[in-house]
Coordinates of C-alpha atoms in Angstrom, one line a residue:
Chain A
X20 CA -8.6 -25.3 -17.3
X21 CA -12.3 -24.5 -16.3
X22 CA -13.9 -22.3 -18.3
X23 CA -17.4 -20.9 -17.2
X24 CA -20.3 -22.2 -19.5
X25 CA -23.0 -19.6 -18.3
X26 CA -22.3 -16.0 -18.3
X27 CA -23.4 -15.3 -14.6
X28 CA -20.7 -17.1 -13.3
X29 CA -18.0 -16.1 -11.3
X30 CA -15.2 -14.3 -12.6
X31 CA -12.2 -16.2 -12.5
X32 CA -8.5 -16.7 -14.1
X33 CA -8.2 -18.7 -16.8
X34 CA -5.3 -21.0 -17.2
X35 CA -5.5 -22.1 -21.1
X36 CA -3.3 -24.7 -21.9
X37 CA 0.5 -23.5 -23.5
X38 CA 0.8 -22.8 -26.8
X39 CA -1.9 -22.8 -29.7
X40 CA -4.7 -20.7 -30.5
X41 CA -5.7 -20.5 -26.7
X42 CA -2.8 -19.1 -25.9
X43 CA -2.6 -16.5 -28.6
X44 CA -5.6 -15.2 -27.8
X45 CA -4.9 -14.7 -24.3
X46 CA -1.5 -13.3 -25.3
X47 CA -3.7 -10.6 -27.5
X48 CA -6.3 -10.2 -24.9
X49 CA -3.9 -10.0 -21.8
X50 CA -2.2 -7.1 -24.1
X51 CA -5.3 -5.3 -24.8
X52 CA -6.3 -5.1 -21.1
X53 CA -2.9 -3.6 -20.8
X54 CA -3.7 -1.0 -23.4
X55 CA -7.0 0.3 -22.2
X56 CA -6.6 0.3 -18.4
X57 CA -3.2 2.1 -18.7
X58 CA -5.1 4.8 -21.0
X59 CA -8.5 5.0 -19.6
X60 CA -8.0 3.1 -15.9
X61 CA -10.7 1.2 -13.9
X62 CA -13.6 2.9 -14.3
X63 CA -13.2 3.6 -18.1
X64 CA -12.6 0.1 -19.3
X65 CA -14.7 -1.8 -21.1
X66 CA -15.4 -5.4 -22.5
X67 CA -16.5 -4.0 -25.7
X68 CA -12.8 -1.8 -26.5
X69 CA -11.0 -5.0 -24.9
X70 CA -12.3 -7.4 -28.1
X71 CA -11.6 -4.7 -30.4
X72 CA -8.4 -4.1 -30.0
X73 CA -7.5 -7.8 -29.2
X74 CA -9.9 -8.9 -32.1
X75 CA -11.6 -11.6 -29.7
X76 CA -15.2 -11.6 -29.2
X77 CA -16.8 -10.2 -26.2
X78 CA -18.9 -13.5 -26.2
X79 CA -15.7 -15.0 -25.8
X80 CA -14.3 -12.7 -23.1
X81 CA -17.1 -12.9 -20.9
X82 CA -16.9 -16.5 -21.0
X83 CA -13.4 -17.1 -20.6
X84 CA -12.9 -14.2 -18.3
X85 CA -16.3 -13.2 -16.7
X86 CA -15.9 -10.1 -17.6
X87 CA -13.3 -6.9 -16.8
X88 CA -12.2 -7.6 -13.2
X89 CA -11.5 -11.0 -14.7
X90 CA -9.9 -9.0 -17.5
X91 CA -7.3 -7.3 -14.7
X92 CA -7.0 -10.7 -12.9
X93 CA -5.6 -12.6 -15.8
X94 CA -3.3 -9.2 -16.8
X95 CA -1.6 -9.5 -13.5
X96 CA -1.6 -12.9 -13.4
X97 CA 0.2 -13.0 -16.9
X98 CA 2.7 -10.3 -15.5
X99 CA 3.1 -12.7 -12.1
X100 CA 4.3 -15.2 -15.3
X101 CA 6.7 -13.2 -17.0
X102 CA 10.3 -14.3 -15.8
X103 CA 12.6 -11.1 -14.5
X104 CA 16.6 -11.1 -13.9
X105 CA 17.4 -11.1 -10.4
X106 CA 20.5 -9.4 -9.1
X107 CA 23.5 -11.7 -8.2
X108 CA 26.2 -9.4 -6.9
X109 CA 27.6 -11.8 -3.9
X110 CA 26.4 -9.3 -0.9
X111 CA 22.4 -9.5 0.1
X112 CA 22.9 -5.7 0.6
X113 CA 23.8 -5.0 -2.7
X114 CA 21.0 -7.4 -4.5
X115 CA 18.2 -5.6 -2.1
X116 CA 19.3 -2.6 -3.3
X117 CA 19.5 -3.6 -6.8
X118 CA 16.0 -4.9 -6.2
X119 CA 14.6 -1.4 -4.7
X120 CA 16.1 0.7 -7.2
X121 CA 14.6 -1.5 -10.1
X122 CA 11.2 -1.0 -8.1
X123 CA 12.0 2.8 -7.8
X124 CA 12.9 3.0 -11.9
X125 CA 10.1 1.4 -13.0
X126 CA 7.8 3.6 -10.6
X127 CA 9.2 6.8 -11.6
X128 CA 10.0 6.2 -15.1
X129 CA 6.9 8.2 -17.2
X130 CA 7.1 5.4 -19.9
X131 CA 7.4 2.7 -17.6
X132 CA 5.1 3.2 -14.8
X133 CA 1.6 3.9 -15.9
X134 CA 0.8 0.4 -16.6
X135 CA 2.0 -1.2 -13.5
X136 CA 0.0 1.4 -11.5
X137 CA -2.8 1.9 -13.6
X138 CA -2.9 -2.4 -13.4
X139 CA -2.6 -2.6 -9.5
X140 CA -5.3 0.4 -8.9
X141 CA -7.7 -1.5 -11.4
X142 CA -7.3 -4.8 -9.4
X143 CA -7.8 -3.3 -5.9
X144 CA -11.2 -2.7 -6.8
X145 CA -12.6 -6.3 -7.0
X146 CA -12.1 -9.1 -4.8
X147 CA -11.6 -11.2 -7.7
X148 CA -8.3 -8.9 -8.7
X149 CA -7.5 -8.5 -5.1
X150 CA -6.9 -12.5 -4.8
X151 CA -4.8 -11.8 -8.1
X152 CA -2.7 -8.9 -6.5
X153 CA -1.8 -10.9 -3.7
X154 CA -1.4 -14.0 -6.1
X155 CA 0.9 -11.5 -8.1
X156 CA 3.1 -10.1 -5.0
X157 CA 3.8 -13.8 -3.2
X158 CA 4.7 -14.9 -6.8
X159 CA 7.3 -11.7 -6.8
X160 CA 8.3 -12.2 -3.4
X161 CA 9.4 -15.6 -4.0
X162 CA 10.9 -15.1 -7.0
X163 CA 13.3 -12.6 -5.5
X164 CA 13.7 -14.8 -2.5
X165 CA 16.6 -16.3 -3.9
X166 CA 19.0 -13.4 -3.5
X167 CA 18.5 -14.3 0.3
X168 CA 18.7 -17.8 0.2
X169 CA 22.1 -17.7 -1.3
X170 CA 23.0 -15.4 1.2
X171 CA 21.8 -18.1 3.8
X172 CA 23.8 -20.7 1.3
X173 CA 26.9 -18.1 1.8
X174 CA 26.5 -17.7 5.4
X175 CA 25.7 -14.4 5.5
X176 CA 22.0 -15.0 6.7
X177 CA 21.1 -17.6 9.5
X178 CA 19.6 -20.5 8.3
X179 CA 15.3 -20.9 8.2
X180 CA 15.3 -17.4 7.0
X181 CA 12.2 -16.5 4.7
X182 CA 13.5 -14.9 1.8
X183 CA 10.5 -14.0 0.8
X184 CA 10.0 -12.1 3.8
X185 CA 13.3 -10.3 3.1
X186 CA 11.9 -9.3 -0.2
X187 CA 8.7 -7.9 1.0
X188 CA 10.3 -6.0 3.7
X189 CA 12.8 -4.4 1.0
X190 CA 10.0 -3.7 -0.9
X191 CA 7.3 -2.7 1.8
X192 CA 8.8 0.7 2.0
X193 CA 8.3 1.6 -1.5
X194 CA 4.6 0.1 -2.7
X195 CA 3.3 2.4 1.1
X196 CA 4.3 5.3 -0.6
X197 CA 3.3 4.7 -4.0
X198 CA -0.1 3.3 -3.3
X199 CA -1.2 4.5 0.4
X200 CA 0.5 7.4 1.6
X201 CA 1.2 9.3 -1.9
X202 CA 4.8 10.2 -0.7
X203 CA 7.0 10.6 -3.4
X204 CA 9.1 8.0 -4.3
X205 CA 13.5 9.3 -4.3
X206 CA 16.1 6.9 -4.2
X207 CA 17.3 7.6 -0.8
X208 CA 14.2 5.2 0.2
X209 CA 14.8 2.7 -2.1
X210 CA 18.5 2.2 -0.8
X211 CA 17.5 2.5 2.9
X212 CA 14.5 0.4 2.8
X213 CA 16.8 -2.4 1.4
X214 CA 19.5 -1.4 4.0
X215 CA 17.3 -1.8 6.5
X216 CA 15.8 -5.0 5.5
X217 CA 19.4 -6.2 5.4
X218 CA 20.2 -5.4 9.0
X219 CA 17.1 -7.1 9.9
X220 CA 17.4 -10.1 8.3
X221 CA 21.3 -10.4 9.5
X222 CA 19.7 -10.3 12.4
X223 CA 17.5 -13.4 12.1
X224 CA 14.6 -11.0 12.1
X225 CA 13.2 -13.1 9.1
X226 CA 14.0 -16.8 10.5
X227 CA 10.4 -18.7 9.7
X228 CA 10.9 -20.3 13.5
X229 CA 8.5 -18.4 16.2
X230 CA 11.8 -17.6 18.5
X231 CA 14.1 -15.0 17.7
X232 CA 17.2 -13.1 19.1
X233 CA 14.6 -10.0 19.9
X234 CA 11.4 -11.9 20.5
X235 CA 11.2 -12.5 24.1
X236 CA 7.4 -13.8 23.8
X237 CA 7.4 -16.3 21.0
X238 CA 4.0 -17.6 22.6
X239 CA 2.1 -13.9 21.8
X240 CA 2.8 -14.7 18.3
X241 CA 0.2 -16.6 16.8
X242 CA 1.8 -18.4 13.6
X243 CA -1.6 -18.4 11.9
X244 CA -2.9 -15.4 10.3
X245 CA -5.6 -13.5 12.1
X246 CA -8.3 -13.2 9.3
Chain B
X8 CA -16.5 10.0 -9.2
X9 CA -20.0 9.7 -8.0
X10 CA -21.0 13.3 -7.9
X11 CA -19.9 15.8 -10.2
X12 CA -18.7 18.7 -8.8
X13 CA -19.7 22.5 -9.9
X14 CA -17.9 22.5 -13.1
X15 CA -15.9 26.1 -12.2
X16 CA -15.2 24.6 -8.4
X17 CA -12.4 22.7 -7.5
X18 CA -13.1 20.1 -4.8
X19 CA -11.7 21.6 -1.3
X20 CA -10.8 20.6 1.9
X21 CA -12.9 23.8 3.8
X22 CA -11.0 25.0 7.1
X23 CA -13.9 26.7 9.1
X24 CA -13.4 28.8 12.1
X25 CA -13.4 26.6 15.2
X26 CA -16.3 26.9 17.6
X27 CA -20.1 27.8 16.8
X28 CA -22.4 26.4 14.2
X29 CA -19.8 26.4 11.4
X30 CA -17.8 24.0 13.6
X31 CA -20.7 21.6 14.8
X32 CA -21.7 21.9 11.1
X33 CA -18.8 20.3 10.0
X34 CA -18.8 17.8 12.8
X35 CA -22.4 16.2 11.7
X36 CA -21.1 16.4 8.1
X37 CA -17.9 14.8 9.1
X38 CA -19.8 11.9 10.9
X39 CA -22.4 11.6 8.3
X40 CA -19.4 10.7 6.0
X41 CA -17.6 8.2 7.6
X42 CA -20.8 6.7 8.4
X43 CA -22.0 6.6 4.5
X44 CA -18.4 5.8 3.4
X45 CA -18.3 2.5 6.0
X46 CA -21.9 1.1 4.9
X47 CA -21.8 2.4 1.3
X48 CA -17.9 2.8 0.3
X49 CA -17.0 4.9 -2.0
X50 CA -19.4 4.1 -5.1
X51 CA -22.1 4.2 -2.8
X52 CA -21.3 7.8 -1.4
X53 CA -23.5 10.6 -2.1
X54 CA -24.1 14.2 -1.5
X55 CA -28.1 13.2 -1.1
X56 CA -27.6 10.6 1.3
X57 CA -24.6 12.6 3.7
X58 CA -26.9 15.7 3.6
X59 CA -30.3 13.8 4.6
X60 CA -27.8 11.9 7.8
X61 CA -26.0 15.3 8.7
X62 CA -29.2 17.3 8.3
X63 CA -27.3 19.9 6.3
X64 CA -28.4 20.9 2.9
X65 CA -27.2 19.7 -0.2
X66 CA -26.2 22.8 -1.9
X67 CA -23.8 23.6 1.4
X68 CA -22.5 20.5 1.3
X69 CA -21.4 21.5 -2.6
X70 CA -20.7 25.2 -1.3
X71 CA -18.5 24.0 1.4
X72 CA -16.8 20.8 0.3
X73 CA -17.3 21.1 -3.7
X74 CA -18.4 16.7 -3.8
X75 CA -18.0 13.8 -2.7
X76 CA -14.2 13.9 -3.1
X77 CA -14.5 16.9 -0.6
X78 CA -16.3 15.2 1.6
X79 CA -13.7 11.9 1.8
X80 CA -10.8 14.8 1.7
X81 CA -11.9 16.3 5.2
X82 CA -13.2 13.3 6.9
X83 CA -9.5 12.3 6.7
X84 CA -8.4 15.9 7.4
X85 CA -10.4 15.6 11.0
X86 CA -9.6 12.2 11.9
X87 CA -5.8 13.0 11.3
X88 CA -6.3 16.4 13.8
X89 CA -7.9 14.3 16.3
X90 CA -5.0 13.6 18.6
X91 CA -4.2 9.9 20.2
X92 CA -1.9 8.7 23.3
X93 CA 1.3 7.6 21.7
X94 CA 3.3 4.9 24.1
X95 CA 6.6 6.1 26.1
X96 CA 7.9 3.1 27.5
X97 CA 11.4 4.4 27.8
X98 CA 12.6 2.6 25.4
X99 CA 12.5 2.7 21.4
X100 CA 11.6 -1.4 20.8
X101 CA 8.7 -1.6 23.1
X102 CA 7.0 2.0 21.8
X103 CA 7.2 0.6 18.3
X104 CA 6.0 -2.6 18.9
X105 CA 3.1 -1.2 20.9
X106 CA 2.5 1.6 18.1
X107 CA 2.4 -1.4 15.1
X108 CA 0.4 -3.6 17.7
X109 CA -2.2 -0.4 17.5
X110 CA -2.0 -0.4 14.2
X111 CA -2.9 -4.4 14.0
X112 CA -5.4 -4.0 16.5
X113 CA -7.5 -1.8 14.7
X114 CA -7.1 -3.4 11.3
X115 CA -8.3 -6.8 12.6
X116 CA -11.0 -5.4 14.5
X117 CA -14.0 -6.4 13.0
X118 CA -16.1 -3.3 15.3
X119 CA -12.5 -0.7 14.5
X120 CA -11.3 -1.8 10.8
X121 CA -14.2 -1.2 8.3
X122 CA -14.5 3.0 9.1
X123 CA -10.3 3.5 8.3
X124 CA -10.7 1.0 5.6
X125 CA -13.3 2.5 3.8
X126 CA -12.0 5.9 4.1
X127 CA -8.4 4.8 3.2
X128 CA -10.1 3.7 -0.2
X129 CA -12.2 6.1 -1.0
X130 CA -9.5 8.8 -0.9
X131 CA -7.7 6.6 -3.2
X132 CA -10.1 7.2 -6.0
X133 CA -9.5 11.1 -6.1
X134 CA -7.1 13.7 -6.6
X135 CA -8.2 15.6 -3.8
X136 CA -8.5 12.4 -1.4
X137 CA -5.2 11.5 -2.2
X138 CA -3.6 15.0 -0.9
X139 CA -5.6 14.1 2.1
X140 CA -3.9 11.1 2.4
X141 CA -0.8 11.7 1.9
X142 CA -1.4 14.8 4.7
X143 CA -2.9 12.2 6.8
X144 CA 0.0 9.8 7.1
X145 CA 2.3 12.9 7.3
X146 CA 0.4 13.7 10.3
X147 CA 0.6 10.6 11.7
X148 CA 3.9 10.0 10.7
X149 CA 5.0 13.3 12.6
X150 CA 3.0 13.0 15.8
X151 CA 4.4 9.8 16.5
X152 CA 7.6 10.9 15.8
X153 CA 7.9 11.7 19.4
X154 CA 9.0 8.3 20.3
X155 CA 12.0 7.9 18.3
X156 CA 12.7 12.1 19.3
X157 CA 13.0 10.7 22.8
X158 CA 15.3 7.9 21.7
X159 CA 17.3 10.5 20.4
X160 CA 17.1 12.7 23.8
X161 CA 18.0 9.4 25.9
X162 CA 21.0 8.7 23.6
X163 CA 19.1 5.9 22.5
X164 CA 19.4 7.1 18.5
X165 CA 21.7 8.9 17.2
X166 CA 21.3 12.6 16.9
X167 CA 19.7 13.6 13.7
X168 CA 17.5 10.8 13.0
X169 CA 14.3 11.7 11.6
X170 CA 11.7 10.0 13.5
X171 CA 8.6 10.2 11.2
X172 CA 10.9 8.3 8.9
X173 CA 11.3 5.9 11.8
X174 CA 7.6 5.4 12.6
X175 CA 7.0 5.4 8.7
X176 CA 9.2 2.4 8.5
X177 CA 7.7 0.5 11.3
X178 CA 4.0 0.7 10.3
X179 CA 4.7 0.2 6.1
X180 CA 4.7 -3.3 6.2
X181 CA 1.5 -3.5 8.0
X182 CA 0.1 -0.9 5.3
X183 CA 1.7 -2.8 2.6
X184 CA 0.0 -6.3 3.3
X185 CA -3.3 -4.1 4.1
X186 CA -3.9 -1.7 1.4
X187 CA -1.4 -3.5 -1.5
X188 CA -0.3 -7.1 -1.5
X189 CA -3.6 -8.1 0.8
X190 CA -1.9 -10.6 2.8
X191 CA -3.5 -11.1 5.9
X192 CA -2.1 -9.3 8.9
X193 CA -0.4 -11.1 11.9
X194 CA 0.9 -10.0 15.0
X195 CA 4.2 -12.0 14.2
X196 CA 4.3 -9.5 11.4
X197 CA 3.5 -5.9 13.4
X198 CA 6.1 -7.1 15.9
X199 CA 8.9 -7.9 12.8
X200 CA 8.1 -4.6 11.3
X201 CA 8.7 -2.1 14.5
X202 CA 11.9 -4.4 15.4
X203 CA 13.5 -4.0 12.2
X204 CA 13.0 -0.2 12.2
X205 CA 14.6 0.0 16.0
X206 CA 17.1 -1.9 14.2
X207 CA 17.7 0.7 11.7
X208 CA 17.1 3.4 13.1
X209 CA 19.8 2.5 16.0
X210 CA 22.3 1.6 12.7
X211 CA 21.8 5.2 11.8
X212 CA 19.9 4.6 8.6
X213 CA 17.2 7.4 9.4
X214 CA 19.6 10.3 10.1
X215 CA 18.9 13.5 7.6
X216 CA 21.9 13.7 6.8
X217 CA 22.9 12.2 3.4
X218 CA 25.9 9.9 5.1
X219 CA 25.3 7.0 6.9
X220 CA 27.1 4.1 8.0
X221 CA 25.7 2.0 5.3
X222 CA 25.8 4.3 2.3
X223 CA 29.5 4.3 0.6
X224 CA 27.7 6.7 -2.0
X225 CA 26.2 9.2 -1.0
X226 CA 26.8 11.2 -3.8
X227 CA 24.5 9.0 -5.9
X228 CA 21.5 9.4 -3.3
X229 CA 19.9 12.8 -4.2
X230 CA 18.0 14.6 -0.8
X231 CA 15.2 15.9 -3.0
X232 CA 12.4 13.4 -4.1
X233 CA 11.9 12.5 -7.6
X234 CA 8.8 13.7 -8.8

C-alpha cells in the first residue's frame, strides 16, 4: 500500500491491508461515497459530507484518497471486489442470458439502479476513475468468463476462446443503451444480445488466435491496441 | 451545468426555417459550439465564449437555445441531419465491417476523434443533451439501416428484420469500449463486432416479430420497453 504523504499528489486507489482498523474505515468510507453520489451525483459530492457520514477525517480522505475522484475510484474498485454468483445452467446460451437479464434487473430496478449508474457517471468524469471503470469492467468480464470456458471445457465452444470477450459482447448491447445512446433498456435486448453473443462465439468469433472461420485477412488485424 | 438557463425557459433544441439569416445563424452558432466544446469540453462551455466565436449575441443565444445544454442539444441535432455515404457492397458482412471500420477510424483519429468525443460527453451531462443523443443514434441507427434493408431485398436476411437493430448491434461494442468500459479500440474488435451481428441477424435474431428461432419463450419477452 502507498499512501500519498503531501496532499497535491495524485489521486490514486488505495489498497489497505485486510482486516483491521484500515479496512473498516475504508469499508465506512467506500459506503459513504456510495451514499452521497447516489443522492447528489458528481457534481454535488463533496469531501466534507464524505467524512461526516463515514466519520473519517477529511485530513484523512484527502490523504488516503486524494480527494473525490479518488473517492469514486476506490467505490468501484471495492464493487470490482465484491464476489457475485455466476449462472451454471449447462448451456452457454442459457448462462448469457441469465447474465443479461441480471444486468437488465439491476438497471431497471428503481431501488437497485441508482447507485450503479450514479457510480459509473461519477467515474467517467476523471481519468483517475476512468482507469478504475475499465479496472472495474475487465475485472467483471473475467469473472463471468467462466460460464464460457466451461462451455469450451464441455465442447460446446472451440478451444482459445476469450470468455471474457463473450461476456463483453453479451453485455455490450446493454451498457450502449444505458450509458450512450439513452435507449431504453426491455428484456427482448437483454436475451438477444446474449443470443447473439452465443452464435458468435459458437462460431469461434471469440477464439484469442488472429485467424478465424470469417476472417479472411488475419494480417489487417493488428493484435495490439491502437491507442 | 455551466450556465443557468432563464429560470421560466426550458432548454430547447430550436428548429429554424431553412434558408436565410435564421439558417446561417444557426450554422455559425453550430460551429462555434463544436469548436468550444472540442477545446474547452463541457465545463469549459459558455454562452460568452460561443457568442463572441459565432458573432451572435448572447441574449439570442439564450432566446434561441435557452444554455449551454441547448447549445450541445443542436450541435448533435445538425451533425445527425447531415447525411453520410453508407457502403453497398452487395453483401451484408463487408457493409458492416466497413460501417464499424468507420466507426474505428474516426475514433482513433487523432485530427477526427476529439469533436464527436467531446460532444458525445457533454450531452451526457444534461437532460436535454441526452434526448439529443438518444435522437442522434436513432438517426444513425435508421439511416444505416439501409444495408441490412437490402440484405433483406437480396434474400440475404430474412424478411422482417429490423435493420437499425442490426447496425445498432454492430457498432455497440465499439461504443461500449469507447464511451463505458474505456478499453482501447482495435480493428480486431470493429471487425468482431459487425461479424457477429451478420451472424445474427442472418439467425433471425433481429426480426420484429416476438418469435425467433432462438427464443422458446416468447411469451416472457414483452415488445414494449421497460421504462
Amino acid at each position: 500500500m502507498s499512501e500519498p504523504t503531501h496532499p497535491d499528489q495524485q489521486p490514486r486507489t488505495p489498497t489497505p491491508r485486510p482486516g483491521g482498523r484500515s479496512a473498516r474505515v475504508r469499508t465506512n468510507v467506500v459506503a459513504a461515497t456510495l451514499a452521497e453520489v447516489t443522492e447528489k451525483g458528481y457534481d454535488g459530492l463533496t469531501a466534507e459530507a464524505v467524512a461526516a457520514r463515514s466519520g473519517v477525517h477529511k485530513a484523512t480522505l484527502y490523504r488516503r484518497w486524494g480527494g473525490i475522484d479518488g473517492l469514486v475510484a476506490d467505490a468501484l474498485t471495492a464493487s470490482a471486489d465484491q464476489p457475485w454468483p455466476l449462472p451454471d445452467t449447462g448451456d452457454l446460451q442459457e448462462d448469457l442470458r441469465r447474465i443479461t437479464q441480471e444486468v437488465f434487473d439491476v438497471f431497471t430496478d428503481p431501488e437497485r439502479s441508482p447507485t450503479p449508474i450514479a457510480l459509473i457517471s461519477a467515474a467517467q468524469r476523471s481519468d483517475v476513475g476512468a482507469a478504475a471503470l475499465r479496472d472495474f469492467f475487465a475485472a467483471r468480464h473475467h469473472q463471468a468468463a467462466e460460464v464460457a470456458e466451461r462451455a469450451v471445457a464441455r465442447g460446446e465452444l472451440p478451444v482459445g476462446t476469450d470468455g471474457a470477450e463473450v461476456v463483453s459482447a453479451a453485455t455490450a448491447p446493454l451498457y450502449y443503451r444505458l450509458f450512450v445512446t439513452g435507449e431504453p433498456l426491455d428484456a427482448r435486448t437483454a436475451e438477444r444480445a446474449a443470443d447473439a453473443a452465443t452464435l458468435a462465439a459458437r462460431a469461434g468469433l471469440f477464439m484469442t488466435t488472429s485467424t478465424t472461420p470469417t476472417d479472411p485477412e488475419p494480417g489487417t488485424t493488428p493484435a495490439t491496441p491502437t491507442p
